[in-house]
Backbone as XML, in Angstrom:
<?xml version="1.0"?>
<chain id="A" units="angstrom">
  <residue number="1" name="MET">
    <atom name="N" x="101.146" y="-123.995" z="90.100"/>
    <atom name="CA" x="102.094" y="-124.089" z="91.174"/>
    <atom name="C" x="103.106" y="-122.972" z="90.972"/>
  </residue>
  <residue number="2" name="THR">
    <atom name="N" x="103.321" y="-122.187" z="92.008"/>
    <atom name="CA" x="104.302" y="-121.122" z="91.904"/>
    <atom name="C" x="105.336" y="-121.269" z="92.997"/>
  </residue>
  <residue number="3" name="LEU">
    <atom name="N" x="106.542" y="-120.828" z="92.698"/>
    <atom name="CA" x="107.647" y="-120.955" z="93.624"/>
    <atom name="C" x="108.371" y="-119.636" z="93.692"/>
  </residue>
  <residue number="4" name="GLU">
    <atom name="N" x="108.683" y="-119.212" z="94.894"/>
    <atom name="CA" x="109.526" y="-118.055" z="95.099"/>
    <atom name="C" x="110.661" y="-118.491" z="95.993"/>
  </residue>
  <residue number="5" name="GLN">
    <atom name="N" x="111.836" y="-117.909" z="95.773"/>
    <atom name="CA" x="112.939" y="-118.176" z="96.677"/>
    <atom name="C" x="113.423" y="-116.851" z="97.208"/>
  </residue>
  <residue number="6" name="THR">
    <atom name="N" x="113.489" y="-116.743" z="98.509"/>
    <atom name="CA" x="113.974" y="-115.521" z="99.122"/>
    <atom name="C" x="115.207" y="-115.837" z="99.936"/>
  </residue>
  <residue number="7" name="LYS">
    <atom name="N" x="116.089" y="-114.881" z="100.025"/>
    <atom name="CA" x="117.283" y="-115.028" z="100.847"/>
    <atom name="C" x="117.076" y="-114.205" z="102.109"/>
  </residue>
  <residue number="8" name="ARG">
    <atom name="N" x="117.355" y="-114.803" z="103.216"/>
    <atom name="CA" x="117.234" y="-114.124" z="104.493"/>
    <atom name="C" x="118.632" y="-113.977" z="105.067"/>
  </residue>
  <residue number="9" name="PRO">
    <atom name="N" x="119.009" y="-112.801" z="105.567"/>
    <atom name="CA" x="120.331" y="-112.645" z="106.157"/>
    <atom name="C" x="120.561" y="-113.686" z="107.234"/>
  </residue>
  <residue number="10" name="GLY">
    <atom name="N" x="121.677" y="-114.342" z="107.170"/>
    <atom name="CA" x="122.016" y="-115.372" z="108.146"/>
    <atom name="C" x="121.407" y="-116.718" z="107.836"/>
  </residue>
  <residue number="11" name="ALA">
    <atom name="N" x="120.574" y="-116.804" z="106.814"/>
    <atom name="CA" x="119.949" y="-118.081" z="106.466"/>
    <atom name="C" x="120.956" y="-118.946" z="105.734"/>
  </residue>
  <residue number="12" name="GLY">
    <atom name="N" x="120.609" y="-120.193" z="105.540"/>
    <atom name="CA" x="121.475" y="-121.108" z="104.819"/>
    <atom name="C" x="121.706" y="-120.652" z="103.390"/>
  </residue>
  <residue number="13" name="ARG">
    <atom name="N" x="122.597" y="-121.281" z="102.735"/>
    <atom name="CA" x="122.999" y="-120.946" z="101.373"/>
    <atom name="C" x="121.803" y="-120.851" z="100.438"/>
  </residue>
  <residue number="14" name="GLN">
    <atom name="N" x="120.780" y="-121.656" z="100.649"/>
    <atom name="CA" x="119.659" y="-121.708" z="99.723"/>
    <atom name="C" x="118.530" y="-120.744" z="100.061"/>
  </residue>
  <residue number="15" name="GLY">
    <atom name="N" x="118.474" y="-120.201" z="101.283"/>
    <atom name="CA" x="117.388" y="-119.303" z="101.643"/>
    <atom name="C" x="116.107" y="-120.069" z="101.928"/>
  </residue>
  <residue number="16" name="ILE">
    <atom name="N" x="114.982" y="-119.379" z="101.743"/>
    <atom name="CA" x="113.675" y="-119.948" z="102.050"/>
    <atom name="C" x="112.894" y="-120.111" z="100.754"/>
  </residue>
  <residue number="17" name="LEU">
    <atom name="N" x="112.292" y="-121.287" z="100.573"/>
    <atom name="CA" x="111.412" y="-121.501" z="99.427"/>
    <atom name="C" x="109.991" y="-121.202" z="99.861"/>
  </residue>
  <residue number="18" name="SER">
    <atom name="N" x="109.257" y="-120.520" z="99.012"/>
    <atom name="CA" x="107.851" y="-120.273" z="99.253"/>
    <atom name="C" x="107.094" y="-120.913" z="98.093"/>
  </residue>
  <residue number="19" name="LEU">
    <atom name="N" x="106.359" y="-121.981" z="98.385"/>
    <atom name="CA" x="105.657" y="-122.744" z="97.348"/>
    <atom name="C" x="104.152" y="-122.566" z="97.525"/>
  </residue>
  <residue number="20" name="THR">
    <atom name="N" x="103.487" y="-122.182" z="96.439"/>
    <atom name="CA" x="102.035" y="-122.044" z="96.440"/>
    <atom name="C" x="101.447" y="-123.027" z="95.443"/>
  </residue>
  <residue number="21" name="ILE">
    <atom name="N" x="100.575" y="-123.894" z="95.924"/>
    <atom name="CA" x="99.878" y="-124.854" z="95.070"/>
    <atom name="C" x="98.406" y="-124.481" z="95.120"/>
  </residue>
  <residue number="22" name="LYS">
    <atom name="N" x="97.870" y="-124.065" z="93.971"/>
    <atom name="CA" x="96.532" y="-123.483" z="93.943"/>
    <atom name="C" x="95.418" y="-124.431" z="93.542"/>
  </residue>
  <residue number="23" name="ASP">
    <atom name="N" x="95.753" y="-125.623" z="92.996"/>
    <atom name="CA" x="94.662" y="-126.519" z="92.617"/>
    <atom name="C" x="95.017" y="-127.971" z="92.929"/>
  </residue>
  <residue number="24" name="LYS">
    <atom name="N" x="93.974" y="-128.778" z="92.995"/>
    <atom name="CA" x="94.104" y="-130.183" z="93.387"/>
    <atom name="C" x="94.970" y="-130.978" z="92.403"/>
  </residue>
  <residue number="25" name="HIS">
    <atom name="N" x="94.861" y="-130.678" z="91.104"/>
    <atom name="CA" x="95.654" y="-131.395" z="90.103"/>
    <atom name="C" x="97.150" y="-131.148" z="90.320"/>
  </residue>
  <residue number="26" name="ALA">
    <atom name="N" x="97.537" y="-129.899" z="90.556"/>
    <atom name="CA" x="98.944" y="-129.569" z="90.796"/>
    <atom name="C" x="99.437" y="-130.213" z="92.096"/>
  </residue>
  <residue number="27" name="LEU">
    <atom name="N" x="98.594" y="-130.242" z="93.113"/>
    <atom name="CA" x="98.958" y="-130.865" z="94.380"/>
    <atom name="C" x="99.162" y="-132.364" z="94.201"/>
  </residue>
  <residue number="28" name="TYR">
    <atom name="N" x="98.251" y="-133.001" z="93.484"/>
    <atom name="CA" x="98.378" y="-134.435" z="93.207"/>
    <atom name="C" x="99.691" y="-134.733" z="92.470"/>
  </residue>
  <residue number="29" name="ALA">
    <atom name="N" x="100.019" y="-133.902" z="91.487"/>
    <atom name="CA" x="101.224" y="-134.118" z="90.686"/>
    <atom name="C" x="102.503" y="-133.935" z="91.495"/>
  </residue>
  <residue number="30" name="ALA">
    <atom name="N" x="102.454" y="-133.110" z="92.536"/>
    <atom name="CA" x="103.656" y="-132.803" z="93.313"/>
    <atom name="C" x="103.823" y="-133.665" z="94.561"/>
  </residue>
  <residue number="31" name="TYR">
    <atom name="N" x="102.747" y="-134.233" z="95.081"/>
    <atom name="CA" x="102.821" y="-134.941" z="96.362"/>
    <atom name="C" x="103.534" y="-136.277" z="96.225"/>
  </residue>
  <residue number="32" name="ILE">
    <atom name="N" x="104.321" y="-136.610" z="97.259"/>
    <atom name="CA" x="105.060" y="-137.879" z="97.298"/>
    <atom name="C" x="104.570" y="-138.661" z="98.525"/>
  </residue>
  <residue number="33" name="PRO">
    <atom name="N" x="103.538" y="-139.483" z="98.353"/>
    <atom name="CA" x="102.965" y="-140.178" z="99.506"/>
    <atom name="C" x="103.748" y="-141.410" z="99.951"/>
  </residue>
  <residue number="34" name="TYR">
    <atom name="N" x="104.602" y="-141.939" z="99.100"/>
    <atom name="CA" x="105.219" y="-143.238" z="99.359"/>
    <atom name="C" x="106.545" y="-143.161" z="100.106"/>
  </residue>
  <residue number="35" name="ILE">
    <atom name="N" x="106.945" y="-141.992" z="100.587"/>
    <atom name="CA" x="108.162" y="-141.909" z="101.402"/>
    <atom name="C" x="107.770" y="-141.584" z="102.844"/>
  </residue>
  <residue number="36" name="LYS">
    <atom name="N" x="108.619" y="-141.955" z="103.781"/>
    <atom name="CA" x="108.350" y="-141.726" z="105.192"/>
    <atom name="C" x="108.105" y="-140.240" z="105.434"/>
  </residue>
  <residue number="37" name="ASN">
    <atom name="N" x="107.048" y="-139.896" z="106.107"/>
    <atom name="CA" x="106.615" y="-138.540" z="106.440"/>
    <atom name="C" x="106.026" y="-137.776" z="105.255"/>
  </residue>
  <residue number="38" name="GLY">
    <atom name="N" x="106.029" y="-138.352" z="104.053"/>
    <atom name="CA" x="105.516" y="-137.662" z="102.878"/>
    <atom name="C" x="106.497" y="-136.622" z="102.367"/>
  </residue>
  <residue number="39" name="GLY">
    <atom name="N" x="106.146" y="-135.997" z="101.258"/>
    <atom name="CA" x="107.016" y="-134.982" z="100.689"/>
    <atom name="C" x="106.386" y="-134.361" z="99.462"/>
  </residue>
  <residue number="40" name="LEU">
    <atom name="N" x="107.123" y="-133.456" z="98.838"/>
    <atom name="CA" x="106.644" y="-132.753" z="97.658"/>
    <atom name="C" x="107.756" y="-132.615" z="96.636"/>
  </residue>
  <residue number="41" name="PHE">
    <atom name="N" x="107.355" y="-132.634" z="95.381"/>
    <atom name="CA" x="108.258" y="-132.236" z="94.307"/>
    <atom name="C" x="108.152" y="-130.718" z="94.205"/>
  </residue>
  <residue number="42" name="VAL">
    <atom name="N" x="109.289" y="-130.046" z="94.231"/>
    <atom name="CA" x="109.325" y="-128.589" z="94.159"/>
    <atom name="C" x="110.049" y="-128.183" z="92.885"/>
  </residue>
  <residue number="43" name="PRO">
    <atom name="N" x="109.345" y="-127.580" z="91.929"/>
    <atom name="CA" x="110.015" y="-127.160" z="90.706"/>
    <atom name="C" x="110.948" y="-125.989" z="90.999"/>
  </residue>
  <residue number="44" name="THR">
    <atom name="N" x="112.192" y="-126.119" z="90.600"/>
    <atom name="CA" x="113.169" y="-125.054" z="90.808"/>
    <atom name="C" x="114.348" y="-125.256" z="89.873"/>
  </residue>
  <residue number="45" name="SER">
    <atom name="N" x="114.935" y="-124.165" z="89.451"/>
    <atom name="CA" x="116.151" y="-124.255" z="88.646"/>
    <atom name="C" x="117.381" y="-124.017" z="89.517"/>
  </residue>
  <residue number="46" name="ASN">
    <atom name="N" x="117.169" y="-123.801" z="90.816"/>
    <atom name="CA" x="118.290" y="-123.616" z="91.734"/>
    <atom name="C" x="119.004" y="-124.938" z="91.953"/>
  </residue>
  <residue number="47" name="THR">
    <atom name="N" x="120.257" y="-124.851" z="92.313"/>
    <atom name="CA" x="121.079" y="-126.036" z="92.495"/>
    <atom name="C" x="120.988" y="-126.535" z="93.938"/>
  </residue>
  <residue number="48" name="TYR">
    <atom name="N" x="120.620" y="-127.783" z="94.074"/>
    <atom name="CA" x="120.579" y="-128.453" z="95.378"/>
    <atom name="C" x="121.311" y="-129.772" z="95.255"/>
  </residue>
  <residue number="49" name="ARG">
    <atom name="N" x="121.768" y="-130.277" z="96.396"/>
    <atom name="CA" x="122.415" y="-131.585" z="96.438"/>
    <atom name="C" x="121.598" y="-132.498" z="97.347"/>
  </residue>
  <residue number="50" name="LEU">
    <atom name="N" x="121.721" y="-133.792" z="97.110"/>
    <atom name="CA" x="121.044" y="-134.764" z="97.969"/>
    <atom name="C" x="121.443" y="-134.514" z="99.418"/>
  </residue>
  <residue number="51" name="GLY">
    <atom name="N" x="120.460" y="-134.532" z="100.295"/>
    <atom name="CA" x="120.713" y="-134.336" z="101.713"/>
    <atom name="C" x="120.617" y="-132.889" z="102.172"/>
  </residue>
  <residue number="52" name="ASP">
    <atom name="N" x="120.591" y="-131.920" z="101.246"/>
    <atom name="CA" x="120.443" y="-130.518" z="101.647"/>
    <atom name="C" x="119.153" y="-130.350" z="102.432"/>
  </residue>
  <residue number="53" name="GLU">
    <atom name="N" x="119.205" y="-129.533" z="103.482"/>
    <atom name="CA" x="118.009" y="-129.212" z="104.245"/>
    <atom name="C" x="117.423" y="-127.928" z="103.673"/>
  </residue>
  <residue number="54" name="VAL">
    <atom name="N" x="116.115" y="-127.916" z="103.484"/>
    <atom name="CA" x="115.437" y="-126.783" z="102.863"/>
    <atom name="C" x="114.272" y="-126.368" z="103.752"/>
  </residue>
  <residue number="55" name="PHE">
    <atom name="N" x="114.163" y="-125.054" z="103.992"/>
    <atom name="CA" x="113.024" y="-124.520" z="104.724"/>
    <atom name="C" x="112.024" y="-123.978" z="103.717"/>
  </residue>
  <residue number="56" name="MET">
    <atom name="N" x="110.779" y="-124.388" z="103.853"/>
    <atom name="CA" x="109.762" y="-124.014" z="102.876"/>
    <atom name="C" x="108.522" y="-123.480" z="103.598"/>
  </residue>
  <residue number="57" name="LEU">
    <atom name="N" x="107.943" y="-122.430" z="103.031"/>
    <atom name="CA" x="106.628" y="-121.962" z="103.451"/>
    <atom name="C" x="105.650" y="-122.427" z="102.389"/>
  </residue>
  <residue number="58" name="LEU">
    <atom name="N" x="104.728" y="-123.285" z="102.767"/>
    <atom name="CA" x="103.823" y="-123.941" z="101.835"/>
    <atom name="C" x="102.417" y="-123.373" z="101.955"/>
  </residue>
  <residue number="59" name="SER">
    <atom name="N" x="101.886" y="-122.896" z="100.826"/>
    <atom name="CA" x="100.501" y="-122.431" z="100.767"/>
    <atom name="C" x="99.720" y="-123.406" z="99.906"/>
  </residue>
  <residue number="60" name="LEU">
    <atom name="N" x="98.605" y="-123.892" z="100.432"/>
    <atom name="CA" x="97.793" y="-124.873" z="99.714"/>
    <atom name="C" x="96.413" y="-124.314" z="99.390"/>
  </residue>
  <residue number="61" name="MET">
    <atom name="N" x="96.037" y="-124.459" z="98.128"/>
    <atom name="CA" x="94.722" y="-124.081" z="97.648"/>
    <atom name="C" x="94.413" y="-122.634" z="98.042"/>
  </residue>
  <residue number="62" name="GLU">
    <atom name="N" x="93.236" y="-122.411" z="98.586"/>
    <atom name="CA" x="92.822" y="-121.055" z="98.957"/>
    <atom name="C" x="93.087" y="-120.754" z="100.429"/>
  </residue>
  <residue number="63" name="ASP">
    <atom name="N" x="93.789" y="-121.653" z="101.109"/>
    <atom name="CA" x="94.075" y="-121.486" z="102.533"/>
    <atom name="C" x="95.059" y="-120.334" z="102.733"/>
  </residue>
  <residue number="64" name="ALA">
    <atom name="N" x="94.712" y="-119.372" z="103.583"/>
    <atom name="CA" x="95.578" y="-118.212" z="103.820"/>
    <atom name="C" x="96.792" y="-118.577" z="104.678"/>
  </residue>
  <residue number="65" name="GLU">
    <atom name="N" x="96.701" y="-119.661" z="105.430"/>
    <atom name="CA" x="97.789" y="-120.077" z="106.311"/>
    <atom name="C" x="98.955" y="-120.649" z="105.507"/>
  </residue>
  <residue number="66" name="LYS">
    <atom name="N" x="100.168" y="-120.194" z="105.831"/>
    <atom name="CA" x="101.377" y="-120.759" z="105.228"/>
    <atom name="C" x="101.960" y="-121.752" z="106.223"/>
  </residue>
  <residue number="67" name="LEU">
    <atom name="N" x="102.168" y="-122.974" z="105.743"/>
    <atom name="CA" x="102.696" y="-124.028" z="106.607"/>
    <atom name="C" x="104.224" y="-124.024" z="106.541"/>
  </residue>
  <residue number="68" name="PRO">
    <atom name="N" x="104.901" y="-123.836" z="107.677"/>
    <atom name="CA" x="106.361" y="-123.927" z="107.665"/>
    <atom name="C" x="106.780" y="-125.396" z="107.674"/>
  </residue>
  <residue number="69" name="VAL">
    <atom name="N" x="107.623" y="-125.773" z="106.729"/>
    <atom name="CA" x="108.058" y="-127.168" z="106.616"/>
    <atom name="C" x="109.559" y="-127.207" z="106.377"/>
  </residue>
  <residue number="70" name="VAL">
    <atom name="N" x="110.247" y="-128.041" z="107.153"/>
    <atom name="CA" x="111.654" y="-128.314" z="106.886"/>
    <atom name="C" x="111.707" y="-129.645" z="106.167"/>
  </residue>
  <residue number="71" name="GLY">
    <atom name="N" x="112.401" y="-129.657" z="105.042"/>
    <atom name="CA" x="112.510" y="-130.887" z="104.267"/>
    <atom name="C" x="113.951" y="-131.179" z="103.889"/>
  </residue>
  <residue number="72" name="LYS">
    <atom name="N" x="114.154" y="-132.400" z="103.457"/>
    <atom name="CA" x="115.484" y="-132.834" z="103.019"/>
    <atom name="C" x="115.383" y="-133.232" z="101.561"/>
  </residue>
  <residue number="73" name="VAL">
    <atom name="N" x="116.357" y="-132.794" z="100.763"/>
    <atom name="CA" x="116.381" y="-133.136" z="99.348"/>
    <atom name="C" x="116.700" y="-134.619" z="99.211"/>
  </residue>
  <residue number="74" name="ILE">
    <atom name="N" x="115.766" y="-135.372" z="98.568"/>
    <atom name="CA" x="115.966" y="-136.810" z="98.398"/>
    <atom name="C" x="116.183" y="-137.200" z="96.941"/>
  </residue>
  <residue number="75" name="TRP">
    <atom name="N" x="115.891" y="-136.288" z="96.018"/>
    <atom name="CA" x="116.286" y="-136.490" z="94.633"/>
    <atom name="C" x="116.310" y="-135.160" z="93.910"/>
  </residue>
  <residue number="76" name="VAL">
    <atom name="N" x="117.051" y="-135.132" z="92.821"/>
    <atom name="CA" x="117.194" y="-133.919" z="92.024"/>
    <atom name="C" x="116.881" y="-134.257" z="90.571"/>
  </residue>
  <residue number="77" name="THR">
    <atom name="N" x="116.020" y="-133.465" z="89.947"/>
    <atom name="CA" x="115.777" y="-133.565" z="88.508"/>
    <atom name="C" x="116.414" y="-132.324" z="87.889"/>
  </residue>
  <residue number="78" name="PRO">
    <atom name="N" x="117.570" y="-132.471" z="87.241"/>
    <atom name="CA" x="118.271" y="-131.301" z="86.705"/>
    <atom name="C" x="117.600" y="-130.754" z="85.450"/>
  </residue>
  <residue number="79" name="ARG">
    <atom name="N" x="117.938" y="-129.505" z="85.120"/>
    <atom name="CA" x="117.461" y="-128.920" z="83.866"/>
    <atom name="C" x="117.911" y="-129.789" z="82.708"/>
  </residue>
  <residue number="80" name="GLY">
    <atom name="N" x="117.072" y="-129.894" z="81.692"/>
    <atom name="CA" x="117.418" y="-130.658" z="80.499"/>
    <atom name="C" x="117.309" y="-132.161" z="80.672"/>
  </residue>
  <residue number="81" name="SER">
    <atom name="N" x="116.575" y="-132.608" z="81.666"/>
    <atom name="CA" x="116.432" y="-134.048" z="81.902"/>
    <atom name="C" x="115.690" y="-134.716" z="80.759"/>
  </residue>
  <residue number="82" name="GLN">
    <atom name="N" x="115.982" y="-135.982" z="80.575"/>
    <atom name="CA" x="115.341" y="-136.782" z="79.536"/>
    <atom name="C" x="113.826" y="-136.747" z="79.705"/>
  </residue>
  <residue number="83" name="GLY">
    <atom name="N" x="113.125" y="-136.716" z="78.594"/>
    <atom name="CA" x="111.663" y="-136.743" z="78.620"/>
    <atom name="C" x="111.038" y="-135.411" z="78.987"/>
  </residue>
  <residue number="84" name="ASN">
    <atom name="N" x="111.810" y="-134.347" z="78.889"/>
    <atom name="CA" x="111.317" y="-133.005" z="79.225"/>
    <atom name="C" x="110.716" y="-132.923" z="80.624"/>
  </residue>
  <residue number="85" name="ARG">
    <atom name="N" x="111.294" y="-133.646" z="81.567"/>
    <atom name="CA" x="110.828" y="-133.596" z="82.958"/>
    <atom name="C" x="111.087" y="-132.212" z="83.526"/>
  </residue>
  <residue number="86" name="THR">
    <atom name="N" x="110.213" y="-131.758" z="84.392"/>
    <atom name="CA" x="110.360" y="-130.459" z="85.035"/>
    <atom name="C" x="111.553" y="-130.492" z="85.983"/>
  </residue>
  <residue number="87" name="ALA">
    <atom name="N" x="112.427" y="-129.491" z="85.875"/>
    <atom name="CA" x="113.569" y="-129.386" z="86.787"/>
    <atom name="C" x="113.063" y="-129.099" z="88.189"/>
  </residue>
  <residue number="88" name="GLY">
    <atom name="N" x="113.679" y="-129.722" z="89.178"/>
    <atom name="CA" x="113.274" y="-129.487" z="90.556"/>
    <atom name="C" x="113.867" y="-130.505" z="91.498"/>
  </residue>
  <residue number="89" name="VAL">
    <atom name="N" x="113.359" y="-130.500" z="92.711"/>
    <atom name="CA" x="113.847" y="-131.403" z="93.748"/>
    <atom name="C" x="112.677" y="-132.090" z="94.438"/>
  </residue>
  <residue number="90" name="GLY">
    <atom name="N" x="112.941" y="-133.288" z="94.917"/>
    <atom name="CA" x="111.997" y="-133.994" z="95.769"/>
    <atom name="C" x="112.399" y="-133.736" z="97.203"/>
  </residue>
  <residue number="91" name="LEU">
    <atom name="N" x="111.466" y="-133.214" z="98.003"/>
    <atom name="CA" x="111.732" y="-132.931" z="99.408"/>
    <atom name="C" x="110.952" y="-133.883" z="100.289"/>
  </residue>
  <residue number="92" name="GLN">
    <atom name="N" x="111.658" y="-134.514" z="101.209"/>
    <atom name="CA" x="111.014" y="-135.360" z="102.205"/>
    <atom name="C" x="110.729" y="-134.498" z="103.424"/>
  </residue>
  <residue number="93" name="PHE">
    <atom name="N" x="109.479" y="-134.510" z="103.888"/>
    <atom name="CA" x="109.114" y="-133.723" z="105.058"/>
    <atom name="C" x="109.840" y="-134.238" z="106.287"/>
  </residue>
  <residue number="94" name="GLY">
    <atom name="N" x="110.189" y="-133.315" z="107.166"/>
    <atom name="CA" x="110.789" y="-133.682" z="108.439"/>
    <atom name="C" x="109.771" y="-134.373" z="109.326"/>
  </residue>
  <residue number="95" name="GLU">
    <atom name="N" x="110.255" y="-135.150" z="110.263"/>
    <atom name="CA" x="109.367" y="-135.949" z="111.106"/>
    <atom name="C" x="108.445" y="-135.099" z="111.971"/>
  </residue>
  <residue number="96" name="LYS">
    <atom name="N" x="108.960" y="-134.010" z="112.544"/>
    <atom name="CA" x="108.155" y="-133.208" z="113.467"/>
    <atom name="C" x="107.228" y="-132.241" z="112.749"/>
  </residue>
  <residue number="97" name="ASP">
    <atom name="N" x="107.780" y="-131.369" z="111.936"/>
    <atom name="CA" x="106.960" y="-130.306" z="111.361"/>
    <atom name="C" x="106.276" y="-130.706" z="110.064"/>
  </residue>
  <residue number="98" name="GLY">
    <atom name="N" x="106.596" y="-131.867" z="109.514"/>
    <atom name="CA" x="105.967" y="-132.303" z="108.278"/>
    <atom name="C" x="104.587" y="-132.895" z="108.464"/>
  </residue>
  <residue number="99" name="ALA">
    <atom name="N" x="104.257" y="-133.311" z="109.681"/>
    <atom name="CA" x="102.964" y="-133.967" z="109.930"/>
    <atom name="C" x="101.767" y="-133.078" z="109.602"/>
  </residue>
  <residue number="100" name="PRO">
    <atom name="N" x="101.743" y="-131.808" z="110.009"/>
    <atom name="CA" x="100.587" y="-130.975" z="109.646"/>
    <atom name="C" x="100.441" y="-130.796" z="108.128"/>
  </residue>
  <residue number="101" name="ALA">
    <atom name="N" x="101.561" y="-130.619" z="107.429"/>
    <atom name="CA" x="101.508" y="-130.460" z="105.972"/>
    <atom name="C" x="100.989" y="-131.737" z="105.323"/>
  </residue>
  <residue number="102" name="ARG">
    <atom name="N" x="101.513" y="-132.881" z="105.748"/>
    <atom name="CA" x="101.074" y="-134.151" z="105.171"/>
    <atom name="C" x="99.578" y="-134.373" z="105.413"/>
  </residue>
  <residue number="103" name="SER">
    <atom name="N" x="99.142" y="-134.112" z="106.617"/>
    <atom name="CA" x="97.729" y="-134.296" z="106.964"/>
    <atom name="C" x="96.837" y="-133.410" z="106.097"/>
  </residue>
  <residue number="104" name="LYS">
    <atom name="N" x="97.225" y="-132.143" z="105.942"/>
    <atom name="CA" x="96.415" y="-131.215" z="105.155"/>
    <atom name="C" x="96.399" y="-131.634" z="103.681"/>
  </residue>
  <residue number="105" name="ILE">
    <atom name="N" x="97.550" y="-132.039" z="103.155"/>
    <atom name="CA" x="97.632" y="-132.484" z="101.759"/>
    <atom name="C" x="96.746" y="-133.700" z="101.535"/>
  </residue>
  <residue number="106" name="GLU">
    <atom name="N" x="96.839" y="-134.679" z="102.421"/>
    <atom name="CA" x="96.059" y="-135.904" z="102.253"/>
    <atom name="C" x="94.561" y="-135.652" z="102.407"/>
  </residue>
  <residue number="107" name="THR">
    <atom name="N" x="94.189" y="-134.640" z="103.178"/>
    <atom name="CA" x="92.779" y="-134.269" z="103.271"/>
    <atom name="C" x="92.312" y="-133.702" z="101.930"/>
  </residue>
  <residue number="108" name="TYR">
    <atom name="N" x="93.111" y="-132.813" z="101.352"/>
    <atom name="CA" x="92.756" y="-132.251" z="100.037"/>
    <atom name="C" x="92.682" y="-133.333" z="98.959"/>
  </residue>
  <residue number="109" name="LEU">
    <atom name="N" x="93.562" y="-134.330" z="99.060"/>
    <atom name="CA" x="93.651" y="-135.360" z="98.019"/>
    <atom name="C" x="92.847" y="-136.615" z="98.336"/>
  </residue>
  <residue number="110" name="ALA">
    <atom name="N" x="91.998" y="-136.582" z="99.333"/>
    <atom name="CA" x="91.214" y="-137.758" z="99.709"/>
    <atom name="C" x="90.549" y="-138.360" z="98.473"/>
  </residue>
  <residue number="111" name="GLY">
    <atom name="N" x="90.771" y="-139.634" z="98.278"/>
    <atom name="CA" x="90.192" y="-140.341" z="97.145"/>
    <atom name="C" x="91.044" y="-140.298" z="95.891"/>
  </residue>
  <residue number="112" name="ALA">
    <atom name="N" x="91.904" y="-139.311" z="95.749"/>
    <atom name="CA" x="92.722" y="-139.187" z="94.539"/>
    <atom name="C" x="94.043" y="-139.930" z="94.649"/>
  </residue>
  <residue number="113" name="LEU">
    <atom name="N" x="94.460" y="-140.276" z="95.854"/>
    <atom name="CA" x="95.776" y="-140.896" z="96.029"/>
    <atom name="C" x="95.883" y="-142.273" z="95.398"/>
  </residue>
  <residue number="114" name="GLU">
    <atom name="N" x="94.767" y="-142.925" z="95.140"/>
    <atom name="CA" x="94.783" y="-144.242" z="94.510"/>
    <atom name="C" x="94.771" y="-144.166" z="92.986"/>
  </residue>
  <residue number="115" name="SER">
    <atom name="N" x="94.759" y="-142.965" z="92.453"/>
    <atom name="CA" x="94.709" y="-142.772" z="91.014"/>
    <atom name="C" x="95.997" y="-143.243" z="90.343"/>
  </residue>
  <residue number="116" name="ASP">
    <atom name="N" x="95.901" y="-143.595" z="89.058"/>
    <atom name="CA" x="97.101" y="-143.993" z="88.322"/>
    <atom name="C" x="97.543" y="-142.907" z="87.344"/>
  </residue>
  <residue number="117" name="ARG">
    <atom name="N" x="97.040" y="-141.681" z="87.546"/>
    <atom name="CA" x="97.463" y="-140.557" z="86.713"/>
    <atom name="C" x="98.949" y="-140.281" z="86.975"/>
  </residue>
  <residue number="118" name="PRO">
    <atom name="N" x="99.695" y="-139.884" z="85.939"/>
    <atom name="CA" x="101.117" y="-139.597" z="86.126"/>
    <atom name="C" x="101.323" y="-138.353" z="87.006"/>
  </residue>
  <residue number="119" name="THR">
    <atom name="N" x="102.444" y="-138.340" z="87.702"/>
    <atom name="CA" x="102.817" y="-137.227" z="88.555"/>
    <atom name="C" x="104.243" y="-136.799" z="88.218"/>
  </residue>
  <residue number="120" name="HIS">
    <atom name="N" x="104.720" y="-135.781" z="88.896"/>
    <atom name="CA" x="106.118" y="-135.362" z="88.737"/>
    <atom name="C" x="107.062" y="-136.367" z="89.389"/>
  </residue>
  <residue number="121" name="THR">
    <atom name="N" x="106.511" y="-137.250" z="90.206"/>
    <atom name="CA" x="107.350" y="-138.116" z="91.026"/>
    <atom name="C" x="107.487" y="-139.542" z="90.512"/>
  </residue>
  <residue number="122" name="MET">
    <atom name="N" x="106.500" y="-140.046" z="89.810"/>
    <atom name="CA" x="106.578" y="-141.437" z="89.306"/>
    <atom name="C" x="105.855" y="-141.520" z="87.988"/>
  </residue>
</chain>
């Protein structure tokens, strides 16, 4: 899983996140299926607060298409967290533009969502 953050003139304080998830295991570990509209854990050392709106370009597996997703920060895992947890944020997908991302993620993860393997989220 790779993350880039770019700043765009006139963009919000945080800029645009570009997240690339290249394999099914990383996608499974990052996906948050149990919240409304779905979401992703995004590893980042940047500072976010609960409720911040984040614009993300999401690339999944070998798909050349980047999915634009607006999400809201619903939790923060700060650097140095107990248990050596990866620093980052949990983003809840927006109701309108999150549906294509959720659908594509769940297609990739078909059959794996019932697994009890640990993830970044639970």
